[in-house]
mmCIF file of N, CA and C in Angstrom:
data_model
loop_
_atom_site.group_PDB
_atom_site.id
_atom_site.type_symbol
_atom_site.label_atom_id
_atom_site.label_comp_id
_atom_site.label_asym_id
_atom_site.label_seq_id
_atom_site.Cartn_x
_atom_site.Cartn_y
_atom_site.Cartn_z
ATOM 1 N N MET A 1 -16.342 -50.481 -29.189
ATOM 2 C CA MET A 1 -15.559 -49.194 -29.069
ATOM 3 C C MET A 1 -15.444 -48.468 -27.649
ATOM 4 N N LYS A 2 -16.564 -49.521 -26.624
ATOM 5 C CA LYS A 2 -15.404 -48.761 -25.434
ATOM 6 C C LYS A 2 -14.730 -49.320 -24.764
ATOM 7 N N LYS A 3 -14.284 -50.958 -25.494
ATOM 8 C CA LYS A 3 -12.658 -51.697 -25.094
ATOM 9 C C LYS A 3 -11.568 -50.561 -25.835
ATOM 10 N N LEU A 4 -11.912 -50.120 -26.705
ATOM 11 C CA LEU A 4 -10.705 -48.983 -27.682
ATOM 12 C C LEU A 4 -10.561 -47.694 -26.531
ATOM 13 N N PHE A 5 -11.514 -46.995 -26.315
ATOM 14 C CA PHE A 5 -11.386 -45.987 -25.360
ATOM 15 C C PHE A 5 -10.777 -46.440 -23.854
ATOM 16 N N THR A 6 -11.125 -47.721 -23.571
ATOM 17 C CA THR A 6 -10.620 -47.649 -22.029
ATOM 18 C C THR A 6 -8.954 -48.698 -22.350
ATOM 19 N N ALA A 7 -8.633 -49.039 -23.640
ATOM 20 C CA ALA A 7 -7.323 -49.343 -23.829
ATOM 21 C C ALA A 7 -6.241 -48.197 -24.135
ATOM 22 N N ALA A 8 -6.890 -47.216 -25.112
ATOM 23 C CA ALA A 8 -6.547 -46.013 -24.851
ATOM 24 C C ALA A 8 -5.880 -45.158 -23.524
ATOM 25 N N ALA A 9 -7.290 -45.563 -22.763
ATOM 26 C CA ALA A 9 -7.004 -44.466 -21.519
ATOM 27 C C ALA A 9 -6.091 -45.190 -20.712
ATOM 28 N N LEU A 10 -5.791 -46.900 -20.419
ATOM 29 C CA LEU A 10 -4.887 -47.423 -20.003
ATOM 30 C C LEU A 10 -3.516 -47.146 -20.294
ATOM 31 N N ILE A 11 -3.048 -47.142 -21.418
ATOM 32 C CA ILE A 11 -1.883 -46.611 -22.380
ATOM 33 C C ILE A 11 -1.342 -44.941 -21.940
ATOM 34 N N MET A 12 -2.402 -43.874 -21.763
ATOM 35 C CA MET A 12 -1.825 -43.132 -21.578
ATOM 36 C C MET A 12 -1.494 -43.066 -19.999
ATOM 37 N N ALA A 13 -2.219 -43.844 -18.856
ATOM 38 C CA ALA A 13 -2.210 -43.798 -17.703
ATOM 39 C C ALA A 13 -0.699 -44.529 -17.483
ATOM 40 N N LEU A 14 -0.316 -45.259 -18.287
ATOM 41 C CA LEU A 14 1.137 -45.916 -18.167
ATOM 42 C C LEU A 14 1.957 -45.212 -18.634
ATOM 43 N N GLY A 15 2.197 -44.136 -19.708
ATOM 44 C CA GLY A 15 2.704 -43.498 -20.044
ATOM 45 C C GLY A 15 3.192 -42.456 -18.753
ATOM 46 N N ALA A 16 2.012 -41.876 -18.422
ATOM 47 C CA ALA A 16 2.078 -40.757 -17.182
ATOM 48 C C ALA A 16 2.816 -41.345 -15.926
ATOM 49 N N CYS A 17 2.732 -42.847 -15.446
ATOM 50 C CA CYS A 17 3.420 -43.473 -14.774
ATOM 51 C C CYS A 17 4.803 -44.044 -15.483
ATOM 52 N N SER A 18 5.647 -43.523 -16.323
ATOM 53 C CA SER A 18 6.417 -44.150 -16.850
ATOM 54 C C SER A 18 8.121 -44.189 -15.684
ATOM 55 N N GLY A 19 7.837 -43.868 -14.931
ATOM 56 C CA GLY A 19 9.405 -43.717 -14.073
ATOM 57 C C GLY A 19 9.823 -42.641 -13.925
ATOM 58 N N GLN A 20 9.843 -41.591 -14.967
ATOM 59 C CA GLN A 20 10.751 -40.838 -15.111
ATOM 60 C C GLN A 20 9.923 -39.612 -14.450
ATOM 61 N N GLN A 21 11.376 -38.993 -13.124
ATOM 62 C CA GLN A 21 11.060 -37.986 -12.242
ATOM 63 C C GLN A 21 11.350 -36.929 -12.491
ATOM 64 N N THR A 22 10.686 -35.769 -11.742
ATOM 65 C CA THR A 22 11.140 -34.641 -11.551
ATOM 66 C C THR A 22 11.703 -33.710 -10.941
ATOM 67 N N ASN A 23 12.375 -33.063 -10.817
ATOM 68 C CA ASN A 23 13.458 -32.214 -10.079
ATOM 69 C C ASN A 23 12.717 -31.688 -9.177
ATOM 70 N N THR A 24 12.648 -32.262 -7.719
ATOM 71 C CA THR A 24 12.173 -31.645 -6.793
ATOM 72 C C THR A 24 12.850 -30.377 -5.752
ATOM 73 N N GLN A 25 14.417 -30.445 -6.091
ATOM 74 C CA GLN A 25 14.907 -29.120 -5.778
ATOM 75 C C GLN A 25 14.587 -28.030 -6.883
ATOM 76 N N ALA A 26 14.366 -26.939 -6.411
ATOM 77 C CA ALA A 26 13.674 -25.472 -7.308
ATOM 78 C C ALA A 26 15.574 -24.756 -6.850
ATOM 79 N N ASP A 27 15.923 -24.352 -8.054
ATOM 80 C CA ASP A 27 17.057 -23.576 -7.776
ATOM 81 C C ASP A 27 16.710 -22.272 -7.440
ATOM 82 N N PRO A 28 17.690 -21.214 -6.507
ATOM 83 C CA PRO A 28 16.839 -19.797 -6.025
ATOM 84 C C PRO A 28 16.834 -19.421 -7.172
ATOM 85 N N VAL A 29 16.086 -18.290 -7.117
ATOM 86 C CA VAL A 29 15.295 -17.073 -7.882
ATOM 87 C C VAL A 29 16.091 -16.123 -7.046
ATOM 88 N N ASN A 30 16.274 -15.263 -8.277
ATOM 89 C CA ASN A 30 16.695 -13.699 -7.069
ATOM 90 C C ASN A 30 15.957 -12.609 -7.511
ATOM 91 N N ILE A 31 15.560 -12.016 -6.744
ATOM 92 C CA ILE A 31 14.652 -10.764 -6.717
ATOM 93 C C ILE A 31 15.405 -9.636 -6.746
ATOM 94 N N ASN A 32 15.083 -8.458 -7.787
ATOM 95 C CA ASN A 32 15.786 -7.313 -8.016
ATOM 96 C C ASN A 32 15.064 -6.179 -7.427
ATOM 97 N N SER A 33 13.644 -6.530 -7.253
ATOM 98 C CA SER A 33 12.909 -5.313 -6.631
ATOM 99 C C SER A 33 13.225 -4.366 -5.419
ATOM 100 N N LEU A 34 13.547 -5.115 -4.648
ATOM 101 C CA LEU A 34 13.822 -3.834 -3.599
ATOM 102 C C LEU A 34 15.333 -4.275 -2.897
ATOM 103 N N GLY A 35 16.019 -4.619 -3.575
ATOM 104 C CA GLY A 35 17.480 -5.102 -3.331
ATOM 105 C C GLY A 35 17.815 -6.567 -3.744
ATOM 106 N N LYS A 36 18.885 -7.138 -4.155
ATOM 107 C CA LYS A 36 18.969 -8.172 -4.705
ATOM 108 C C LYS A 36 19.428 -9.254 -3.245
ATOM 109 N N SER A 37 18.525 -10.247 -3.241
ATOM 110 C CA SER A 37 18.644 -11.452 -2.780
ATOM 111 C C SER A 37 17.774 -12.534 -3.114
ATOM 112 N N GLU A 38 18.004 -14.045 -2.572
ATOM 113 C CA GLU A 38 17.303 -15.014 -2.851
ATOM 114 C C GLU A 38 16.245 -14.996 -1.896
ATOM 115 N N ILE A 39 14.890 -15.839 -3.284
ATOM 116 C CA ILE A 39 13.903 -16.122 -2.160
ATOM 117 C C ILE A 39 14.257 -17.159 -0.805
ATOM 118 N N THR A 40 15.272 -17.756 -1.055
ATOM 119 C CA THR A 40 15.763 -18.915 -0.024
ATOM 120 C C THR A 40 16.248 -18.222 1.278
ATOM 121 N N GLU A 41 16.740 -17.073 1.258
ATOM 122 C CA GLU A 41 17.551 -16.036 1.847
ATOM 123 C C GLU A 41 16.532 -16.059 2.908
ATOM 124 N N VAL A 42 16.862 -15.533 4.184
ATOM 125 C CA VAL A 42 16.095 -15.170 5.588
ATOM 126 C C VAL A 42 17.069 -13.757 6.097
ATOM 127 N N ARG A 43 16.365 -13.052 5.557
ATOM 128 C CA ARG A 43 17.046 -11.633 6.193
ATOM 129 C C ARG A 43 16.241 -11.132 7.878
ATOM 130 N N ALA A 44 16.622 -10.379 8.219
ATOM 131 C CA ALA A 44 16.250 -9.469 9.497
ATOM 132 C C ALA A 44 15.355 -8.835 9.069
ATOM 133 N N ALA A 45 14.495 -8.901 9.871
ATOM 134 C CA ALA A 45 12.959 -7.797 9.600
ATOM 135 C C ALA A 45 13.286 -6.345 9.837
ATOM 136 N N ASP A 46 12.620 -5.658 8.798
ATOM 137 C CA ASP A 46 12.701 -4.192 9.316
ATOM 138 C C ASP A 46 12.500 -3.032 10.443
ATOM 139 N N ALA A 47 13.207 -2.305 10.892
ATOM 140 C CA ALA A 47 12.874 -1.880 11.831
ATOM 141 C C ALA A 47 10.918 -1.195 11.739
ATOM 142 N N MET A 48 10.909 -1.347 13.049
ATOM 143 C CA MET A 48 9.272 -0.823 13.233
ATOM 144 C C MET A 48 9.653 0.639 12.681
ATOM 145 N N PRO A 49 8.478 1.099 12.245
ATOM 146 C CA PRO A 49 8.255 2.929 11.984
ATOM 147 C C PRO A 49 8.344 3.722 13.042
ATOM 148 N N LEU A 50 8.974 4.553 12.423
ATOM 149 C CA LEU A 50 8.934 5.580 13.817
ATOM 150 C C LEU A 50 8.102 6.915 12.947
ATOM 151 N N TYR A 51 6.828 7.433 13.725
ATOM 152 C CA TYR A 51 6.324 8.498 12.699
ATOM 153 C C TYR A 51 6.635 9.592 13.703
ATOM 154 N N PRO A 52 6.334 10.937 12.908
ATOM 155 C CA PRO A 52 6.914 12.486 13.581
ATOM 156 C C PRO A 52 6.109 12.435 14.851
ATOM 157 N N LYS A 53 6.303 13.281 15.977
ATOM 158 C CA LYS A 53 5.790 13.474 16.940
ATOM 159 C C LYS A 53 4.380 13.814 16.557
ATOM 160 N N ARG A 54 3.535 14.090 17.815
ATOM 161 C CA ARG A 54 2.388 14.546 17.288
ATOM 162 C C ARG A 54 2.418 15.580 17.115
ATOM 163 N N GLY A 55 1.357 16.609 16.168
ATOM 164 C CA GLY A 55 1.821 17.967 15.768
ATOM 165 C C GLY A 55 2.775 18.402 14.776
ATOM 166 N N LYS A 56 3.700 17.405 14.667
ATOM 167 C CA LYS A 56 4.625 17.649 13.437
ATOM 168 C C LYS A 56 4.582 17.352 12.279
ATOM 169 N N SER A 57 4.359 18.030 11.359
ATOM 170 C CA SER A 57 4.071 17.317 10.304
ATOM 171 C C SER A 57 4.844 17.491 9.015
ATOM 172 N N ILE A 58 5.082 16.546 8.230
ATOM 173 C CA ILE A 58 5.984 16.505 7.215
ATOM 174 C C ILE A 58 6.079 17.752 5.983
ATOM 175 N N GLU A 59 7.592 17.826 5.873
ATOM 176 C CA GLU A 59 7.601 19.160 5.040
ATOM 177 C C GLU A 59 7.549 19.052 3.679
ATOM 178 N N ARG A 60 6.774 19.560 2.918
ATOM 179 C CA ARG A 60 6.666 19.255 1.151
ATOM 180 C C ARG A 60 7.697 19.624 0.645
ATOM 181 N N ASP A 61 7.887 18.933 -0.459
ATOM 182 C CA ASP A 61 8.501 19.120 -1.578
ATOM 183 C C ASP A 61 8.529 20.344 -2.498
ATOM 184 N N PHE A 62 7.527 20.216 -2.774
ATOM 185 C CA PHE A 62 6.962 20.858 -4.298
ATOM 186 C C PHE A 62 5.486 21.266 -3.855
ATOM 187 N N VAL A 63 5.256 22.661 -4.517
ATOM 188 C CA VAL A 63 3.740 23.140 -4.359
ATOM 189 C C VAL A 63 2.738 22.051 -5.203
ATOM 190 N N HIS A 64 1.465 22.179 -4.164
ATOM 191 C CA HIS A 64 0.620 21.234 -4.273
ATOM 192 C C HIS A 64 0.895 19.728 -4.538
ATOM 193 N N GLN A 65 2.118 19.566 -3.920
ATOM 194 C CA GLN A 65 2.070 17.994 -3.253
ATOM 195 C C GLN A 65 1.069 17.231 -2.292
ATOM 196 N N PRO A 66 0.728 16.665 -2.102
ATOM 197 C CA PRO A 66 -0.239 16.067 -0.996
ATOM 198 C C PRO A 66 0.368 15.876 -0.091
ATOM 199 N N PRO A 67 0.236 16.461 0.955
ATOM 200 C CA PRO A 67 0.863 15.909 1.984
ATOM 201 C C PRO A 67 1.262 14.943 2.433
ATOM 202 N N MET A 68 2.285 14.375 3.112
ATOM 203 C CA MET A 68 2.539 13.024 3.436
ATOM 204 C C MET A 68 1.906 12.770 5.080
ATOM 205 N N ILE A 69 1.017 11.527 5.179
ATOM 206 C CA ILE A 69 0.582 11.140 6.571
ATOM 207 C C ILE A 69 1.757 10.930 7.725
ATOM 208 N N PRO A 70 1.730 11.836 8.441
ATOM 209 C CA PRO A 70 2.656 11.512 9.617
ATOM 210 C C PRO A 70 2.257 10.478 11.057
ATOM 211 N N HIS A 71 1.422 9.456 10.678
ATOM 212 C CA HIS A 71 0.892 8.221 11.163
ATOM 213 C C HIS A 71 0.638 7.003 10.573
ATOM 214 N N LYS A 72 0.626 6.072 10.830
ATOM 215 C CA LYS A 72 0.350 4.991 10.377
ATOM 216 C C LYS A 72 -1.120 4.768 9.878
ATOM 217 N N ALA A 73 -1.293 4.603 8.770
ATOM 218 C CA ALA A 73 -2.593 4.864 7.724
ATOM 219 C C ALA A 73 -3.407 3.616 7.817
ATOM 220 N N ASP A 74 -3.571 2.599 8.752
ATOM 221 C CA ASP A 74 -4.218 1.609 8.508
ATOM 222 C C ASP A 74 -5.943 1.762 8.882
ATOM 223 N N TYR A 75 -6.125 2.728 8.359
ATOM 224 C CA TYR A 75 -8.092 3.005 8.842
ATOM 225 C C TYR A 75 -8.917 2.540 7.163
ATOM 226 N N LYS A 76 -9.705 1.518 7.932
ATOM 227 C CA LYS A 76 -10.611 0.824 6.532
ATOM 228 C C LYS A 76 -11.027 2.102 5.836
ATOM 229 N N ILE A 77 -11.046 2.101 4.519
ATOM 230 C CA ILE A 77 -11.790 2.877 3.637
ATOM 231 C C ILE A 77 -12.719 1.808 3.030
ATOM 232 N N THR A 78 -13.855 1.680 3.217
ATOM 233 C CA THR A 78 -15.164 0.785 1.892
ATOM 234 C C THR A 78 -15.823 1.815 1.662
ATOM 235 N N MET A 79 -16.848 1.232 0.818
ATOM 236 C CA MET A 79 -17.999 1.740 0.015
ATOM 237 C C MET A 79 -18.708 2.777 1.036
ATOM 238 N N LYS A 80 -18.627 1.975 1.977
ATOM 239 C CA LYS A 80 -19.549 2.791 3.183
ATOM 240 C C LYS A 80 -19.025 3.372 3.964
ATOM 241 N N LYS A 81 -18.211 3.494 4.264
ATOM 242 C CA LYS A 81 -17.357 4.581 5.496
ATOM 243 C C LYS A 81 -15.627 4.431 4.906
ATOM 244 N N ASN A 82 -15.200 5.840 5.482
ATOM 245 C CA ASN A 82 -13.910 6.477 5.375
ATOM 246 C C ASN A 82 -13.414 6.410 6.768
ATOM 247 N N GLY A 83 -12.548 5.480 7.219
ATOM 248 C CA GLY A 83 -11.958 5.679 7.878
ATOM 249 C C GLY A 83 -11.187 7.160 8.217
ATOM 250 N N CYS A 84 -10.587 7.458 7.654
ATOM 251 C CA CYS A 84 -9.975 8.625 7.604
ATOM 252 C C CYS A 84 -10.689 9.794 8.309
ATOM 253 N N MET A 85 -12.226 9.844 7.594
ATOM 254 C CA MET A 85 -12.835 11.128 8.069
ATOM 255 C C MET A 85 -13.315 10.998 9.425
ATOM 256 N N SER A 86 -12.914 9.654 10.160
ATOM 257 C CA SER A 86 -13.523 10.243 11.589
ATOM 258 C C SER A 86 -12.440 11.344 12.558
ATOM 259 N N CYS A 87 -11.117 11.531 12.249
ATOM 260 C CA CYS A 87 -10.406 12.489 12.879
ATOM 261 C C CYS A 87 -10.506 13.930 11.827
ATOM 262 N N HIS A 88 -10.290 13.417 10.616
ATOM 263 C CA HIS A 88 -9.830 14.760 9.659
ATOM 264 C C HIS A 88 -11.389 15.458 8.886
ATOM 265 N N SER A 89 -12.267 14.834 9.152
ATOM 266 C CA SER A 89 -13.805 16.001 8.863
ATOM 267 C C SER A 89 -13.713 16.881 9.207
ATOM 268 N N TRP A 90 -14.273 18.244 8.877
ATOM 269 C CA TRP A 90 -14.169 19.539 9.517
ATOM 270 C C TRP A 90 -14.881 19.951 10.656
ATOM 271 N N ASP A 91 -16.050 18.550 11.259
ATOM 272 C CA ASP A 91 -16.842 18.914 12.346
ATOM 273 C C ASP A 91 -15.722 18.196 13.483
ATOM 274 N N LYS A 92 -14.688 17.571 13.407
ATOM 275 C CA LYS A 92 -14.259 16.414 14.120
ATOM 276 C C LYS A 92 -12.597 16.297 14.057
ATOM 277 N N ALA A 93 -11.994 17.419 13.331
ATOM 278 C CA ALA A 93 -10.985 17.871 13.006
ATOM 279 C C ALA A 93 -10.441 18.570 14.431
ATOM 280 N N GLU A 94 -10.905 19.497 14.774
ATOM 281 C CA GLU A 94 -10.661 20.492 15.839
ATOM 282 C C GLU A 94 -10.604 19.865 17.242
ATOM 283 N N LYS A 95 -11.739 18.792 17.811
ATOM 284 C CA LYS A 95 -11.760 18.313 18.798
ATOM 285 C C LYS A 95 -10.591 17.314 18.859
ATOM 286 N N ARG A 96 -10.270 16.336 17.824
ATOM 287 C CA ARG A 96 -9.253 15.748 18.003
ATOM 288 C C ARG A 96 -7.708 16.221 17.430
ATOM 289 N N LYS A 97 -7.887 17.399 17.286
ATOM 290 C CA LYS A 97 -6.546 18.248 17.269
ATOM 291 C C LYS A 97 -5.544 17.588 15.747
ATOM 292 N N ALA A 98 -6.306 17.597 14.558
ATOM 293 C CA ALA A 98 -6.469 16.827 13.476
ATOM 294 C C ALA A 98 -6.006 18.142 12.542
ATOM 295 N N THR A 99 -5.522 17.641 11.651
ATOM 296 C CA THR A 99 -5.530 18.489 10.079
ATOM 297 C C THR A 99 -6.787 18.586 9.300
ATOM 298 N N PRO A 100 -7.957 19.514 9.447
ATOM 299 C CA PRO A 100 -9.344 18.997 8.479
ATOM 300 C C PRO A 100 -8.825 18.683 7.064
ATOM 301 N N ILE A 101 -9.662 18.147 6.297
ATOM 302 C CA ILE A 101 -9.463 17.741 4.747
ATOM 303 C C ILE A 101 -9.497 19.051 3.937
ATOM 304 N N ASP A 102 -8.578 19.165 3.446
ATOM 305 C CA ASP A 102 -8.523 20.846 2.614
ATOM 306 C C ASP A 102 -9.895 20.825 1.744
ATOM 307 N N ILE A 103 -10.006 22.437 1.246
ATOM 308 C CA ILE A 103 -11.509 22.647 1.005
ATOM 309 C C ILE A 103 -11.560 22.295 -0.525
ATOM 310 N N SER A 104 -10.192 21.830 -1.008
ATOM 311 C CA SER A 104 -10.522 21.275 -2.290
ATOM 312 C C SER A 104 -11.235 19.895 -2.234
ATOM 313 N N HIS A 105 -11.183 19.177 -1.196
ATOM 314 C CA HIS A 105 -11.962 17.898 -1.183
ATOM 315 C C HIS A 105 -13.539 17.912 -0.737
ATOM 316 N N VAL A 106 -13.974 19.131 -0.468
ATOM 317 C CA VAL A 106 -15.187 18.980 -0.130
ATOM 318 C C VAL A 106 -15.971 19.408 -1.150
ATOM 319 N N LYS A 107 -17.237 18.973 -1.059
ATOM 320 C CA LYS A 107 -18.316 19.443 -2.209
ATOM 321 C C LYS A 107 -19.449 20.613 -1.743
ATOM 322 N N ASP A 108 -19.949 20.768 -0.500
ATOM 323 C CA ASP A 108 -20.549 21.847 0.055
ATOM 324 C C ASP A 108 -20.209 22.504 1.124
ATOM 325 N N ASP A 109 -20.608 23.456 1.611
ATOM 326 C CA ASP A 109 -20.070 24.513 2.975
ATOM 327 C C ASP A 109 -20.248 23.440 3.969
ATOM 328 N N LYS A 110 -20.846 22.230 4.413
ATOM 329 C CA LYS A 110 -20.855 21.646 5.438
ATOM 330 C C LYS A 110 -19.777 20.704 5.673
ATOM 331 N N GLY A 111 -18.616 20.770 4.656
ATOM 332 C CA GLY A 111 -17.637 20.163 4.424
ATOM 333 C C GLY A 111 -17.871 18.751 4.134
ATOM 334 N N SER A 112 -18.590 18.309 3.494
ATOM 335 C CA SER A 112 -18.996 17.074 3.259
ATOM 336 C C SER A 112 -17.852 16.422 2.038
ATOM 337 N N LEU A 113 -17.183 15.201 2.207
ATOM 338 C CA LEU A 113 -16.238 14.702 1.489
ATOM 339 C C LEU A 113 -16.840 14.731 -0.272
ATOM 340 N N ASN A 114 -16.122 15.559 -1.351
ATOM 341 C CA ASN A 114 -16.276 15.086 -2.622
ATOM 342 C C ASN A 114 -15.879 13.557 -2.657
ATOM 343 N N ASN A 115 -16.974 12.856 -3.599
ATOM 344 C CA ASN A 115 -16.635 11.230 -3.806
ATOM 345 C C ASN A 115 -15.220 11.018 -4.393
ATOM 346 N N GLN A 116 -14.777 12.032 -5.503
ATOM 347 C CA GLN A 116 -13.721 12.520 -6.420
ATOM 348 C C GLN A 116 -12.330 11.912 -5.367
ATOM 349 N N TYR A 117 -12.788 12.344 -4.206
ATOM 350 C CA TYR A 117 -11.534 12.235 -3.104
ATOM 351 C C TYR A 117 -11.554 11.319 -1.951
ATOM 352 N N TYR A 118 -12.642 10.464 -2.171
ATOM 353 C CA TYR A 118 -12.704 9.535 -1.437
ATOM 354 C C TYR A 118 -11.940 8.294 -0.836
ATOM 355 N N SER A 119 -10.903 8.192 -1.792
ATOM 356 C CA SER A 119 -9.721 7.028 -1.516
ATOM 357 C C SER A 119 -8.646 7.835 -1.287
ATOM 358 N N CYS A 120 -8.398 8.429 0.206
ATOM 359 C CA CYS A 120 -7.203 9.139 0.483
ATOM 360 C C CYS A 120 -6.089 8.489 0.182
ATOM 361 N N SER A 121 -5.614 7.305 0.473
ATOM 362 C CA SER A 121 -4.273 6.828 0.233
ATOM 363 C C SER A 121 -4.314 6.592 -1.095
ATOM 364 N N GLN A 122 -4.700 7.147 -2.151
ATOM 365 C CA GLN A 122 -4.754 6.980 -3.241
ATOM 366 C C GLN A 122 -3.522 8.556 -3.573
ATOM 367 N N CYS A 123 -3.864 9.092 -2.904
ATOM 368 C CA CYS A 123 -2.051 10.122 -3.065
ATOM 369 C C CYS A 123 -1.718 10.402 -2.083
ATOM 370 N N HIS A 124 -2.355 10.334 -0.482
ATOM 371 C CA HIS A 124 -1.607 10.400 0.524
ATOM 372 C C HIS A 124 -1.196 8.899 1.069
ATOM 373 N N ALA A 125 0.332 9.251 1.364
ATOM 374 C CA ALA A 125 0.942 7.774 1.803
ATOM 375 C C ALA A 125 1.734 8.323 3.480
ATOM 376 N N PRO A 126 1.442 7.401 4.288
ATOM 377 C CA PRO A 126 2.414 7.166 5.338
ATOM 378 C C PRO A 126 3.952 7.395 5.385
ATOM 379 N N MET A 127 4.397 7.883 5.748
ATOM 380 C CA MET A 127 6.060 8.563 5.960
ATOM 381 C C MET A 127 6.514 8.273 7.433
ATOM 382 N N ALA A 128 7.358 7.179 7.851
ATOM 383 C CA ALA A 128 7.925 7.068 9.005
ATOM 384 C C ALA A 128 9.401 7.752 8.804
ATOM 385 N N GLU A 129 9.496 8.089 10.084
ATOM 386 C CA GLU A 129 11.656 8.897 9.867
ATOM 387 C C GLU A 129 12.454 7.848 9.605
ATOM 388 N N ASN A 130 12.257 6.658 9.813
ATOM 389 C CA ASN A 130 13.178 5.958 9.554
ATOM 390 C C ASN A 130 13.517 5.414 8.586
ATOM 391 N N LYS A 131 12.391 5.274 7.561
ATOM 392 C CA LYS A 131 12.175 4.330 6.556
ATOM 393 C C LYS A 131 13.137 4.558 5.355
ATOM 394 N N GLN A 132 13.910 3.445 4.908
ATOM 395 C CA GLN A 132 14.601 3.929 3.504
ATOM 396 C C GLN A 132 13.896 4.060 2.166
ATOM 397 N N PRO A 133 14.241 4.899 1.563
ATOM 398 C CA PRO A 133 13.908 5.084 0.336
ATOM 399 C C PRO A 133 13.544 3.720 -0.407
ATOM 400 N N LEU A 134 12.642 3.384 -1.471
ATOM 401 C CA LEU A 134 12.552 1.693 -2.081
ATOM 402 C C LEU A 134 13.650 2.087 -2.993
ATOM 403 N N VAL A 135 13.695 3.223 -3.825
ATOM 404 C CA VAL A 135 14.683 3.411 -4.804
ATOM 405 C C VAL A 135 15.206 4.443 -4.901
ATOM 406 N N GLU A 136 16.461 5.009 -5.281
ATOM 407 C CA GLU A 136 17.274 5.657 -5.289
ATOM 408 C C GLU A 136 16.568 7.395 -5.865
ATOM 409 N N ASN A 137 16.952 8.094 -4.993
ATOM 410 C CA ASN A 137 15.904 9.391 -5.582
ATOM 411 C C ASN A 137 17.179 10.493 -5.178
ATOM 412 N N THR A 138 17.155 11.474 -6.579
ATOM 413 C CA THR A 138 17.745 12.534 -6.457
ATOM 414 C C THR A 138 17.354 13.753 -6.331
ATOM 415 N N PHE A 139 15.571 13.995 -6.134
ATOM 416 C CA PHE A 139 15.140 15.230 -6.648
ATOM 417 C C PHE A 139 15.811 16.225 -5.523
ATOM 418 N N SER A 140 15.276 17.347 -6.337
ATOM 419 C CA SER A 140 15.672 18.416 -5.465
ATOM 420 C C SER A 140 14.725 19.116 -5.972
ATOM 421 N N ASN A 141 14.051 20.114 -5.016
ATOM 422 C CA ASN A 141 13.045 21.163 -5.092
ATOM 423 C C ASN A 141 13.711 22.730 -4.870
ATOM 424 N N LYS A 142 14.762 22.717 -5.338
ATOM 425 C CA LYS A 142 15.668 23.832 -5.477
ATOM 426 C C LYS A 142 15.922 23.885 -7.017
#
């Protein structure tokens, strides 16, 4: 029985090495999500983002729209620490000349962040002045 399994394994190994070669040159793949371009194509890098000057907020288009973040938002938000709160908590916002979090986001008179609003970037997104929209948008607030 052992010889039978050995012979079967040898036949399978020889079949795998039958000399057939696969195509190593892949055809280019078209990507349509951010404009039509091939994966193999090299394009120029996007312009560095330009954020509004300090103290200038980005206008909202509709009532109750979460305000856009007028600066880069690379602050870490972990289970133990929310980096946004280092400037935007009620006790630090005035000193840092930042906008304090809205009263709708707090759970007590001290301004403690309600955990339902812990992940700021879920609703608030950074917006650079020179970035092109990813998709065509004809929204009008009028």
